[in-house]
Amino acid sequence: MQKKPFFVSYFSEFLLAILLAVSCTMSAFSTGGFILNFREIGFSVLSTAQKGIGVVVHAVKNSVTAVSELSKLHKEYDLLVEKLKDYEYMQRTNMEIRKENARLKEQLEFSRSLEDKNYPANIISRGADNLYTVLVVDKGSRNGIKKNMPAIAIQNGSVGIVGKVVSVGYTTAQIMPLFDFNCTISARIQNTRDIGLVSGNGSDMLPLDLDYIKKHVIDELHFGDVVVTSGENDNYPADIPIGTISSTRVLDYDNSLAIEISPIIDFSRLETVIVVDQGRFNDKFKGEGGDD
C-alpha cells in the first residue's frame, strides 16, 4: 500500500500548532505582555551596559590617578636623592674641614714647641727629573727663609725630617727632600747609638739607605728600630726621626751592613712643612726626642 507524504499525513497537526501560536501571540499583544517584556529586556541590557561603563570609567580613573601619584612619587624621590647628595657633600666637606683643622692645630702646636724662628709653609708644587727632585713652598726670603735651613714636618702625630732648603726666592723656596739622590744626612740608630749616613734613592716610593753601620751590631738591630738625625755637622737638629729599619743584610765584600729605612714622613700625602732656623731650634724638644 502506498504511503502518504509526511506533510500530508501531519497537515492537520501543523495547522493546529500554527493556529495556537497565532492565538497566543494575539493574546499577548492584547494584554501588553510583549511590550512589558521588551521594556524589561531593554532596561536589563541598559543597566548592564551602564554598570560595565561605570566599571571601565572607575578603572580608567584609578589608572590615571595611579599614574599621577607615581609621577609625583618619582619627583619626590628625585628631590630626596638630590637632598641626600647635598647632605653627603656637606658631610664630606665638614669632615675635610675637621681634618684640615686638626692637621693645622697639630702643626701649630708643634711650631709653638720650637723657638720663634720657624716658618710653617705650604707645598705649592713638586718638580722632578732624573737628577733632581724638589718641593716648592710658598715662603721665601721675605719671610726669613735661607738656604740650607732644615725642613721638618708633623704627620699623624709623628715628627720627621723632610729635607733642606736648596734655593730661595723672594716669595718661594725649594726644598730637596731626603729621598733625593743628592741628600745625605748624618744619622744615628736610636737604641744602639751607632752613627751612619742616610741617603735617598731618587723616589719617595723607594726605601732610604743607611750606610757605615758595622756588622758586629747586627744582633742588636731589630725591624722597626728608629733612626734619627745625629745633629753632627750642624746640618739638621739632633734626634729628629728619619725613618725605621725595614731590612738588614750582611755583605760579604763589605765591613758594613746594608740597611734599608722606611721614611717616617709619607711624602705622597705631605702638604705642609716647617722650615727651622737651626740656631734657634728648641733645646727642650731635642731633649724630649732623645733617649727614652
Tab-separated table of C-alpha atoms in Angstrom:
chain	number	residue	atom	x	y	z
A	1	MET	CA	0.000	0.000	0.000
A	2	GLN	CA	1.405	3.424	-0.965
A	3	LYS	CA	2.289	5.723	1.984
A	4	LYS	CA	1.059	9.327	2.063
A	5	PRO	CA	3.675	12.086	2.106
A	6	PHE	CA	4.816	13.195	5.550
A	7	PHE	CA	3.465	16.732	5.106
A	8	VAL	CA	0.048	15.458	4.040
A	9	SER	CA	-0.147	12.967	6.936
A	10	TYR	CA	0.548	15.585	9.584
A	11	PHE	CA	-1.028	18.617	7.891
A	12	SER	CA	-3.804	18.904	10.414
A	13	GLU	CA	-1.335	18.821	13.327
A	14	PHE	CA	0.820	21.551	11.712
A	15	LEU	CA	-2.191	23.693	11.073
A	16	LEU	CA	-3.333	23.303	14.689
A	17	ALA	CA	0.089	24.327	16.001
A	18	ILE	CA	0.220	27.410	13.786
A	19	LEU	CA	-3.262	28.471	14.894
A	20	LEU	CA	-2.294	28.031	18.567
A	21	ALA	CA	0.867	30.146	18.079
A	22	VAL	CA	-1.048	32.934	16.368
A	23	SER	CA	-3.688	32.851	19.092
A	24	CYS	CA	-1.086	33.125	21.884
A	25	THR	CA	0.697	35.983	20.134
A	26	MET	CA	-2.517	37.941	19.634
A	27	SER	CA	-3.428	37.353	23.254
A	28	ALA	CA	-0.021	38.642	24.441
A	29	PHE	CA	-0.276	41.794	22.345
A	30	SER	CA	-3.788	42.435	23.530
A	31	THR	CA	-2.721	42.223	27.240
A	32	GLY	CA	0.569	44.231	26.808
A	33	GLY	CA	2.746	41.262	27.817
A	34	PHE	CA	5.180	41.607	24.912
A	35	ILE	CA	5.631	45.323	25.462
A	36	LEU	CA	6.388	44.722	29.128
A	37	ASN	CA	8.912	42.025	28.309
A	38	PHE	CA	10.733	44.234	25.778
A	39	ARG	CA	10.904	47.052	28.294
A	40	GLU	CA	12.345	44.723	30.936
A	41	ILE	CA	14.851	43.324	28.454
A	42	GLY	CA	15.867	46.826	27.335
A	43	PHE	CA	16.227	48.025	30.938
A	44	SER	CA	18.271	44.977	31.833
A	45	VAL	CA	20.561	45.460	28.869
A	46	LEU	CA	20.917	49.215	29.603
A	47	SER	CA	21.639	48.578	33.286
A	48	THR	CA	24.276	46.027	32.424
A	49	ALA	CA	25.852	48.424	29.934
A	50	GLN	CA	25.811	51.255	32.467
A	51	LYS	CA	27.438	49.034	35.086
A	52	GLY	CA	30.090	47.978	32.603
A	53	ILE	CA	30.753	51.582	31.579
A	54	GLY	CA	30.955	52.582	35.262
A	55	VAL	CA	33.484	49.830	35.972
A	56	VAL	CA	35.572	50.878	32.969
A	57	VAL	CA	35.391	54.585	33.887
A	58	HIS	CA	36.335	53.777	37.500
A	59	ALA	CA	39.238	51.626	36.347
A	60	VAL	CA	40.456	54.330	33.963
A	61	LYS	CA	40.101	56.976	36.673
A	62	ASN	CA	42.072	54.809	39.124
A	63	SER	CA	44.755	54.223	36.490
A	64	VAL	CA	45.060	57.948	35.758
A	65	THR	CA	45.242	58.674	39.494
A	66	ALA	CA	47.851	55.943	39.965
A	67	VAL	CA	49.959	57.325	37.109
A	68	SER	CA	49.694	60.824	38.561
A	69	GLU	CA	50.663	59.597	42.029
A	70	LEU	CA	53.530	57.568	40.569
A	71	SER	CA	54.803	60.634	38.714
A	72	LYS	CA	54.560	62.640	41.939
A	73	LEU	CA	56.437	59.931	43.826
A	74	HIS	CA	59.165	59.953	41.163
A	75	LYS	CA	59.552	63.704	41.550
A	76	GLU	CA	59.662	63.416	45.338
A	77	TYR	CA	62.208	60.592	45.041
A	78	ASP	CA	64.420	62.648	42.716
A	79	LEU	CA	64.178	65.583	45.120
A	80	LEU	CA	65.145	63.374	48.060
A	81	VAL	CA	68.076	61.943	46.081
A	82	GLU	CA	69.332	65.474	45.374
A	83	LYS	CA	68.925	66.424	49.037
A	84	LEU	CA	70.814	63.273	50.044
A	85	LYS	CA	73.640	64.162	47.654
A	86	ASP	CA	73.780	67.655	49.130
A	87	TYR	CA	73.807	66.186	52.638
A	88	GLU	CA	76.588	63.720	51.776
A	89	TYR	CA	78.590	66.526	50.167
A	90	MET	CA	78.159	68.661	53.285
A	91	GLN	CA	79.201	65.730	55.460
A	92	ARG	CA	82.322	65.150	53.365
A	93	THR	CA	83.106	68.867	53.374
A	94	ASN	CA	82.649	69.089	57.138
A	95	MET	CA	84.837	66.031	57.627
A	96	GLU	CA	87.532	67.505	55.401
A	97	ILE	CA	87.340	70.792	57.281
A	98	ARG	CA	87.653	68.962	60.607
A	99	LYS	CA	90.671	67.032	59.320
A	100	GLU	CA	92.228	70.215	57.983
A	101	ASN	CA	91.629	71.988	61.295
A	102	ALA	CA	93.118	69.065	63.225
A	103	ARG	CA	96.142	68.995	60.946
A	104	LEU	CA	96.689	72.757	61.249
A	105	LYS	CA	96.212	72.612	65.020
A	106	GLU	CA	98.743	69.807	65.238
A	107	GLN	CA	101.230	71.794	63.156
A	108	LEU	CA	100.584	74.978	65.147
A	109	GLU	CA	101.159	73.237	68.467
A	110	PHE	CA	104.349	71.680	67.169
A	111	SER	CA	105.506	75.030	65.767
A	112	ARG	CA	104.996	76.582	69.197
A	113	SER	CA	107.203	73.881	70.714
A	114	LEU	CA	110.048	75.355	68.646
A	115	GLU	CA	111.731	78.713	69.045
A	116	ASP	CA	110.084	81.762	67.428
A	117	LYS	CA	112.212	81.463	64.292
A	118	ASN	CA	110.414	78.767	62.338
A	119	TYR	CA	108.383	79.120	59.207
A	120	PRO	CA	105.318	76.951	58.517
A	121	ALA	CA	104.829	76.742	54.757
A	122	ASN	CA	102.533	75.037	52.281
A	123	ILE	CA	103.822	72.865	49.465
A	124	ILE	CA	102.587	74.506	46.263
A	125	SER	CA	104.286	72.333	43.637
A	126	ARG	CA	106.560	69.366	43.129
A	127	GLY	CA	109.203	69.085	40.439
A	128	ALA	CA	111.201	66.073	39.419
A	129	ASP	CA	113.587	64.913	36.739
A	130	ASN	CA	116.196	62.183	36.522
A	131	LEU	CA	118.762	64.085	38.614
A	132	TYR	CA	116.909	66.499	40.845
A	133	THR	CA	113.749	66.498	42.900
A	134	VAL	CA	112.266	69.478	44.734
A	135	LEU	CA	109.317	70.543	46.840
A	136	VAL	CA	108.327	74.182	46.283
A	137	VAL	CA	106.832	76.021	49.275
A	138	ASP	CA	105.020	79.346	49.493
A	139	LYS	CA	107.546	81.108	51.761
A	140	GLY	CA	110.789	82.764	50.688
A	141	SER	CA	113.437	85.284	51.659
A	142	ARG	CA	110.932	87.975	52.582
A	143	ASN	CA	109.654	85.573	55.263
A	144	GLY	CA	113.155	84.908	56.605
A	145	ILE	CA	113.893	81.585	54.922
A	146	LYS	CA	117.525	80.984	53.963
A	147	LYS	CA	119.429	78.363	52.012
A	148	ASN	CA	120.414	75.149	53.878
A	149	MET	CA	117.728	75.573	56.542
A	150	PRO	CA	116.301	72.156	57.505
A	151	ALA	CA	112.659	71.346	56.874
A	152	ILE	CA	110.680	69.116	59.175
A	153	ALA	CA	107.012	68.129	59.372
A	154	ILE	CA	104.491	66.602	61.713
A	155	GLN	CA	102.233	63.977	60.221
A	156	ASN	CA	99.711	61.809	62.064
A	157	GLY	CA	101.291	62.828	65.341
A	158	SER	CA	104.827	61.889	64.255
A	159	VAL	CA	107.648	64.359	63.682
A	160	GLY	CA	110.014	63.655	60.807
A	161	ILE	CA	112.720	65.140	58.626
A	162	VAL	CA	111.601	66.368	55.205
A	163	GLY	CA	114.875	67.718	53.778
A	164	LYS	CA	116.648	71.051	53.475
A	165	VAL	CA	116.263	74.324	51.574
A	166	VAL	CA	118.443	74.391	48.459
A	167	SER	CA	117.144	77.508	46.701
A	168	VAL	CA	115.368	80.642	47.921
A	169	GLY	CA	113.312	83.182	46.007
A	170	TYR	CA	111.578	86.258	47.316
A	171	THR	CA	108.236	84.539	47.903
A	172	THR	CA	109.038	80.842	47.409
A	173	ALA	CA	111.724	78.336	48.287
A	174	GLN	CA	112.808	74.931	47.015
A	175	ILE	CA	113.359	72.021	49.392
A	176	MET	CA	115.400	68.963	48.492
A	177	PRO	CA	113.616	66.009	50.108
A	178	LEU	CA	115.585	63.328	51.917
A	179	PHE	CA	114.792	60.720	49.230
A	180	ASP	CA	116.733	62.754	46.630
A	181	PHE	CA	119.964	61.160	45.326
A	182	ASN	CA	121.916	64.221	46.461
A	183	CYS	CA	120.555	64.254	50.013
A	184	THR	CA	122.830	62.796	52.702
A	185	ILE	CA	122.086	63.054	56.413
A	186	SER	CA	124.241	62.087	59.367
A	187	ALA	CA	122.077	59.651	61.291
A	188	ARG	CA	122.036	57.593	64.459
A	189	ILE	CA	120.257	54.343	65.330
A	190	GLN	CA	118.283	55.394	68.373
A	191	ASN	CA	118.644	52.258	70.506
A	192	THR	CA	122.311	51.374	69.747
A	193	ARG	CA	123.536	54.967	69.124
A	194	ASP	CA	125.585	53.798	66.127
A	195	ILE	CA	126.211	56.506	63.546
A	196	GLY	CA	125.947	56.198	59.787
A	197	LEU	CA	124.806	58.121	56.732
A	198	VAL	CA	121.265	58.094	55.309
A	199	SER	CA	120.895	58.719	51.582
A	200	GLY	CA	117.994	58.705	49.152
A	201	ASN	CA	117.338	56.584	46.081
A	202	GLY	CA	115.559	59.191	43.963
A	203	SER	CA	111.935	58.292	44.702
A	204	ASP	CA	109.557	58.501	47.644
A	205	MET	CA	108.417	55.009	46.652
A	206	LEU	CA	111.852	53.535	47.440
A	207	PRO	CA	113.421	52.972	50.877
A	208	LEU	CA	116.330	55.044	52.135
A	209	ASP	CA	119.809	53.564	52.600
A	210	LEU	CA	121.700	53.636	55.885
A	211	ASP	CA	125.427	53.016	55.342
A	212	TYR	CA	128.539	52.617	57.506
A	213	ILE	CA	126.933	50.625	60.302
A	214	LYS	CA	129.397	47.893	61.345
A	215	LYS	CA	128.487	44.222	61.023
A	216	HIS	CA	129.118	43.384	64.670
A	217	VAL	CA	125.953	45.240	65.783
A	218	ILE	CA	123.607	43.192	63.621
A	219	ASP	CA	122.332	41.155	66.568
A	220	GLU	CA	121.328	44.367	68.327
A	221	LEU	CA	119.252	45.667	65.431
A	222	HIS	CA	115.543	44.940	65.002
A	223	PHE	CA	112.863	45.576	62.451
A	224	GLY	CA	111.201	48.909	63.243
A	225	ASP	CA	114.156	50.443	65.119
A	226	VAL	CA	114.029	54.228	64.806
A	227	VAL	CA	116.795	56.084	63.000
A	228	VAL	CA	117.183	59.759	63.949
A	229	THR	CA	119.361	62.710	62.949
A	230	SER	CA	122.693	62.731	64.754
A	231	GLY	CA	122.928	66.531	64.935
A	232	GLU	CA	126.530	66.448	63.738
A	233	ASN	CA	127.840	68.899	61.140
A	234	ASP	CA	125.069	71.351	62.101
A	235	ASN	CA	123.050	70.347	59.069
A	236	TYR	CA	119.966	69.157	60.946
A	237	PRO	CA	118.742	69.332	64.543
A	238	ALA	CA	119.616	66.258	66.583
A	239	ASP	CA	117.270	63.380	67.320
A	240	ILE	CA	114.604	64.167	64.738
A	241	PRO	CA	113.205	60.872	63.354
A	242	ILE	CA	114.186	59.997	59.811
A	243	GLY	CA	112.666	56.551	59.467
A	244	THR	CA	112.555	52.989	60.764
A	245	ILE	CA	114.661	49.977	59.828
A	246	SER	CA	112.837	47.795	57.313
A	247	SER	CA	115.610	45.331	56.344
A	248	THR	CA	119.191	44.432	57.222
A	249	ARG	CA	121.646	42.461	55.053
A	250	VAL	CA	125.223	41.301	55.524
A	251	LEU	CA	127.504	41.989	52.582
A	252	ASP	CA	130.439	39.590	52.175
A	253	TYR	CA	132.538	42.179	50.362
A	254	ASP	CA	131.937	44.990	52.884
A	255	ASN	CA	132.553	45.541	56.593
A	256	SER	CA	129.289	47.479	56.852
A	257	LEU	CA	125.706	46.302	56.839
A	258	ALA	CA	123.247	47.113	54.069
A	259	ILE	CA	120.319	48.636	55.923
A	260	GLU	CA	117.112	49.945	54.393
A	261	ILE	CA	114.887	52.513	56.099
A	262	SER	CA	111.236	53.392	55.595
A	263	PRO	CA	110.781	57.179	55.976
A	264	ILE	CA	108.648	58.457	58.836
A	265	ILE	CA	107.066	61.022	56.501
A	266	ASP	CA	104.671	59.869	53.784
A	267	PHE	CA	105.715	62.307	51.059
A	268	SER	CA	102.780	61.423	48.824
A	269	ARG	CA	100.459	62.934	51.466
A	270	LEU	CA	102.688	65.728	52.689
A	271	GLU	CA	101.050	69.168	52.407
A	272	THR	CA	102.901	71.430	54.821
A	273	VAL	CA	106.396	71.736	56.248
A	274	ILE	CA	108.125	73.772	58.939
A	275	VAL	CA	111.400	75.383	57.927
A	276	VAL	CA	113.574	75.744	61.013
A	277	ASP	CA	116.243	78.308	61.834
A	278	GLN	CA	118.871	75.823	63.058
A	279	GLY	CA	120.446	78.218	65.539
A	280	ARG	CA	117.125	78.782	67.326
A	281	PHE	CA	115.857	75.239	67.494
A	282	ASN	CA	114.291	74.445	70.859
A	283	ASP	CA	116.781	72.584	73.075
A	284	LYS	CA	113.890	71.330	75.160
A	285	PHE	CA	112.446	69.484	72.181
A	286	LYS	CA	115.829	67.944	71.409
A	287	GLY	CA	115.966	66.609	74.952
A	288	GLU	CA	112.468	65.116	74.628
A	289	GLY	CA	113.361	63.480	71.306
A	290	GLY	CA	116.486	61.731	72.636
A	291	ASP	CA	116.901	58.547	74.646
A	292	ASP	CA	113.914	57.208	76.465
